[in-house]
Coordinates of C-alpha atoms and ligand atoms in Angstrom, one line a residue:
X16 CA 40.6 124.8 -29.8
X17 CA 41.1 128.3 -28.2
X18 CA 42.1 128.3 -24.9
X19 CA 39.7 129.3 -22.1
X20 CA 41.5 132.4 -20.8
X21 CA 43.0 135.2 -22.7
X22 CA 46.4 136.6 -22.4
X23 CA 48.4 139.5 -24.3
X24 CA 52.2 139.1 -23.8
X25 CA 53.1 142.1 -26.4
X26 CA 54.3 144.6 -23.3
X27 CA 56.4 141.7 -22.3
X28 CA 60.4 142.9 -22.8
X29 CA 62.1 140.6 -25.9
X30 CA 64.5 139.8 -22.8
X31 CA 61.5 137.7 -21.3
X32 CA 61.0 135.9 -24.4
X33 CA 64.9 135.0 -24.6
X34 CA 65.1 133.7 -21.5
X35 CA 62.2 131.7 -21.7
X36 CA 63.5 130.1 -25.3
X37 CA 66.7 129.2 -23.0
X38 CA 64.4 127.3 -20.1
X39 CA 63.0 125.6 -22.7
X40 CA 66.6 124.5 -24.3
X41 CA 67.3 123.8 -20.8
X42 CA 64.0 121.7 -20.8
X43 CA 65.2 119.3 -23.2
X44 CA 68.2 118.2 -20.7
X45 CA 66.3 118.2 -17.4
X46 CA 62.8 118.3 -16.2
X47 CA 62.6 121.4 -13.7
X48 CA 61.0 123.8 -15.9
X49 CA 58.2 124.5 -13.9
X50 CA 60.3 125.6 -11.0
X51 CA 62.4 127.5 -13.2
X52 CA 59.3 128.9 -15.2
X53 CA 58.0 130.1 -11.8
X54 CA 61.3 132.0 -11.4
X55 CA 60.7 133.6 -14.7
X56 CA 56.9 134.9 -14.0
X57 CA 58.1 136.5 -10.7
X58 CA 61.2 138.2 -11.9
X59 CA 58.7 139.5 -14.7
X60 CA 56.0 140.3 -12.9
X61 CA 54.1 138.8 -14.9
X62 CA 50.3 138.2 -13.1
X63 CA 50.5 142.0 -12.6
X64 CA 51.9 142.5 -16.4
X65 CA 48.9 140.1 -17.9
X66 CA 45.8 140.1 -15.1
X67 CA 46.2 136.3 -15.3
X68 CA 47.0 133.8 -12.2
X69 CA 50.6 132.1 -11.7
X70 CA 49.2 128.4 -12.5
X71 CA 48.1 129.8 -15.8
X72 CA 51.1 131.6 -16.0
X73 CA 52.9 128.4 -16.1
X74 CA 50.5 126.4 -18.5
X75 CA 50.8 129.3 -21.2
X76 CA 54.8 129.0 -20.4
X77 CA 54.7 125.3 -20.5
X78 CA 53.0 125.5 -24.1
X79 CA 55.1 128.2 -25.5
X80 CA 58.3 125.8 -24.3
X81 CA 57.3 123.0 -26.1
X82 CA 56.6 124.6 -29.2
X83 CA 60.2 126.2 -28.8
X84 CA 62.0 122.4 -28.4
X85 CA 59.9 121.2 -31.1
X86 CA 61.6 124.1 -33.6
X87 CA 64.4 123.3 -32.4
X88 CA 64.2 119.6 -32.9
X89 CA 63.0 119.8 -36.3
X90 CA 65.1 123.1 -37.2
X91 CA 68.0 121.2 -38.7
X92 CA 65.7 119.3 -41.6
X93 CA 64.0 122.7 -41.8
X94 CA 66.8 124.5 -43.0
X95 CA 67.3 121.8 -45.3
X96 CA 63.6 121.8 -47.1
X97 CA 62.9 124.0 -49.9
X98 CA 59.4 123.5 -50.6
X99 CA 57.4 125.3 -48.2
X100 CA 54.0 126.9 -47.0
X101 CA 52.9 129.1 -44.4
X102 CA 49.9 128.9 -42.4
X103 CA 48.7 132.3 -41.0
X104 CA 45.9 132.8 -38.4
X105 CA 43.0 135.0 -39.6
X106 CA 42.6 136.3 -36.2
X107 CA 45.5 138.6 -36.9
X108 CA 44.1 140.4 -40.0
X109 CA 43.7 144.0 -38.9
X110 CA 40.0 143.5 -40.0
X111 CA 37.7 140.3 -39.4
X112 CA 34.7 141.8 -41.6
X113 CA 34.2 143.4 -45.3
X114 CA 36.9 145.7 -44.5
X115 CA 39.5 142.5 -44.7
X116 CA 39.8 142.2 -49.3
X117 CA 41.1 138.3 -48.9
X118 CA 40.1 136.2 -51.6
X119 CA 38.5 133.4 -49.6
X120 CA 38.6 130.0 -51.4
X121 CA 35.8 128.1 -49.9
X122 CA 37.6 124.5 -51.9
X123 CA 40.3 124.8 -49.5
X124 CA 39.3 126.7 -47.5
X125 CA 41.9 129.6 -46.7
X126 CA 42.0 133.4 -47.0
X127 CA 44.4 134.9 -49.7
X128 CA 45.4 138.4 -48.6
X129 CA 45.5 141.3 -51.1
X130 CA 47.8 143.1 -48.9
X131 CA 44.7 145.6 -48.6
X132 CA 47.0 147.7 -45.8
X133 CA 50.3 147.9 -44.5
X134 CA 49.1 147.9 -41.1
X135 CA 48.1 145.0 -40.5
X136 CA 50.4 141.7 -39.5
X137 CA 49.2 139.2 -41.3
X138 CA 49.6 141.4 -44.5
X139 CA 53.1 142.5 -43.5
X140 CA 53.7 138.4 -42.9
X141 CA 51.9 137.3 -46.1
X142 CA 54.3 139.8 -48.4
X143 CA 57.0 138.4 -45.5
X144 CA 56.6 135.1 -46.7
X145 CA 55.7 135.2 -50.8
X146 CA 59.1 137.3 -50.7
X147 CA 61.0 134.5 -49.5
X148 CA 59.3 131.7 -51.9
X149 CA 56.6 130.6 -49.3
X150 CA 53.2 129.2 -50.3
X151 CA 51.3 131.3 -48.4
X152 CA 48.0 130.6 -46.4
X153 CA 45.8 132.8 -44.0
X154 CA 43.6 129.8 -42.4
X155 CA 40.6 129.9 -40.3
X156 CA 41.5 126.7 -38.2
X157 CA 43.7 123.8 -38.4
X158 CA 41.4 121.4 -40.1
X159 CA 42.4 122.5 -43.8
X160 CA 45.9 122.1 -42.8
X161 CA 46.5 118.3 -44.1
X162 CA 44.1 119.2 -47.6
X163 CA 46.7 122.1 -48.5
X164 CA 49.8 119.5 -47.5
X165 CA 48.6 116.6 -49.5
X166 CA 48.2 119.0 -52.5
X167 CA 51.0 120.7 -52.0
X168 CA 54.0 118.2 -51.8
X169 CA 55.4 120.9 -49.2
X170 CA 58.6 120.2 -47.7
X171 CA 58.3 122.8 -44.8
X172 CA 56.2 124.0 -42.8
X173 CA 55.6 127.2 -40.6
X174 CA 52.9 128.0 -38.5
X175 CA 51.8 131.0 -36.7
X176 CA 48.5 130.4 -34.3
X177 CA 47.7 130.5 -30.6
X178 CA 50.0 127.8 -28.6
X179 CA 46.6 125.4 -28.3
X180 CA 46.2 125.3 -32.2
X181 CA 50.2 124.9 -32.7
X182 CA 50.7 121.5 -30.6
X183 CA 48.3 119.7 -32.7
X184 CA 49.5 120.9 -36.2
X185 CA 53.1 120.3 -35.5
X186 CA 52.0 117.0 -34.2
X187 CA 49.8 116.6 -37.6
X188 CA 52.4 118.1 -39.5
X189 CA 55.2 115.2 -37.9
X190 CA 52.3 112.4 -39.1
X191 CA 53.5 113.7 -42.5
X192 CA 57.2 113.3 -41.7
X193 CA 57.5 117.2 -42.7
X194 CA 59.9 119.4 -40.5
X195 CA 57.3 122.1 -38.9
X196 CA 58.4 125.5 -37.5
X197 CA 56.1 127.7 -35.0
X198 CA 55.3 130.9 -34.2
X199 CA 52.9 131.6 -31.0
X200 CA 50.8 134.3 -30.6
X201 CA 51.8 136.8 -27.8
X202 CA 47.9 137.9 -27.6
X203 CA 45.1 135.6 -28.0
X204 CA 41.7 136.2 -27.8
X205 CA 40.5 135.0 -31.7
X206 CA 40.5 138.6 -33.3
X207 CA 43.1 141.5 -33.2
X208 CA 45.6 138.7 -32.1
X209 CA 49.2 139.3 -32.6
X210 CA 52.6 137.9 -32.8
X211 CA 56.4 139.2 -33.0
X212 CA 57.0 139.7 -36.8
X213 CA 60.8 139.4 -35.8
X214 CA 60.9 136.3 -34.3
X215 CA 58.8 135.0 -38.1
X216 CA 61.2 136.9 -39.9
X217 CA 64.0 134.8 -37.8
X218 CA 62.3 131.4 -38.4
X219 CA 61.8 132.1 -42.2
Ligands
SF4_17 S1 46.3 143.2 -45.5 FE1 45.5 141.2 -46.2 S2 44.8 140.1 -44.3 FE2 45.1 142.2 -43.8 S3 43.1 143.2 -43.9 FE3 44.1 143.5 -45.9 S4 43.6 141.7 -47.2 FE4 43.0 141.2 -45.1
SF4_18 S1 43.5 132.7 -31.0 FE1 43.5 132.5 -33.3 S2 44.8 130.6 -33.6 FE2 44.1 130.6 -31.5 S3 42.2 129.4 -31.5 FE3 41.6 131.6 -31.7 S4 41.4 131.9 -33.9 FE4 42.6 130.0 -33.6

């Protein structure tokens, strides 16, 4: 499920994004995120910075928190697994038509990138990924997501996706007692998405 309003954090400074990972450590101790998270979106500016209202503000904050404490409470098995897949979101291929060369398997069903171009992420992330041993996926939604895992006999799991897509898997992924590590997108919108390729590289 996309979310009904569309937001593009990628102007944000990385220093936003670091103190908003430490609210959310914070947030596992004690419950006043949102006043906190509040403080955060002013000393950012960040309705002027994104068009979007401060109560929006706050959900997209609240979202991107919990995926943070829920890396962070399954980093430790994580690191541990050696078996593992990644789930991209086709959203972020530099092209959604004929210009994208992914082999599409319909069985599945999930994109296979042919690494086409260098620019675009989900290329970069793909080569990213099959570097470091990774089954690699580029998915359409979240639905093929148990399929591949059954199959699979993963061990690990990371997923990049919008923060409304991530909650869900992660929470499908825990059904499956597998350790699951997420990525959310700073720019939404269901085409020319993006996320931080740094913070991937970091959770990889
Ligand atoms: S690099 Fe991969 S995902 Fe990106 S446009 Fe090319 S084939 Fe598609
Ligand atoms: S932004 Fe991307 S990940 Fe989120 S719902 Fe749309 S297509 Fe799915």
């Amino acid at each position: 499920m996309p979310y009904d309003f569309s937001f593009d954090l990628s102007r944000l400074p990385k220093q936003f994004f670091r103190e908003l990972s430490r609210v959310a450590e914070e947030r596992q101790l004690h419950r006043r995120f949102g006043l906190r998270a509040r403080e955060l979106a002013e000393r950012f500016r960040l309705s002027e910075a994104t068009g979007l209202d401060v109560e929006t503000l706050l959900f997209l904050m609240e979202d991107l928190a919990d995926v943070q404490i829920m890396n962070l409470n399954h980093r430790k098995k994580f690191v541990a697994s050696s078996k593992r897949a990644l789930f991209l979101p086709h959203c972020a291929r530099a092209h959604m038509d004929s210009r994208c060369k992914a082999r599409f398997d319909p069985t599945v069903p999930t994109y296979q990138c042919a690494h086409c171009t260098g620019d675009c992420l989900v290329g970069q992330a793909s080569a990213l990924g099959e570097k470091r041993g990774y089954s690699v996926y580029v998915v359409p939604g979240g639905s093929c997501i148990p399929k591949i895992i059954k199959a699979g006999g993963f061990e690990g799991v990371v997923g990049v996706a919008c923060g409304m897509e991530l909650m869900p898997a992660l929470k499908m992924v825990q059904k499956y007692n597998l350790p699951g590590q997420a990525v959310p997108l700073i720019k939404n919108g269901c085409a020319n998405t993006a996320f931080n390729m740094q913070i991937l590289e970091s959770v990889l």
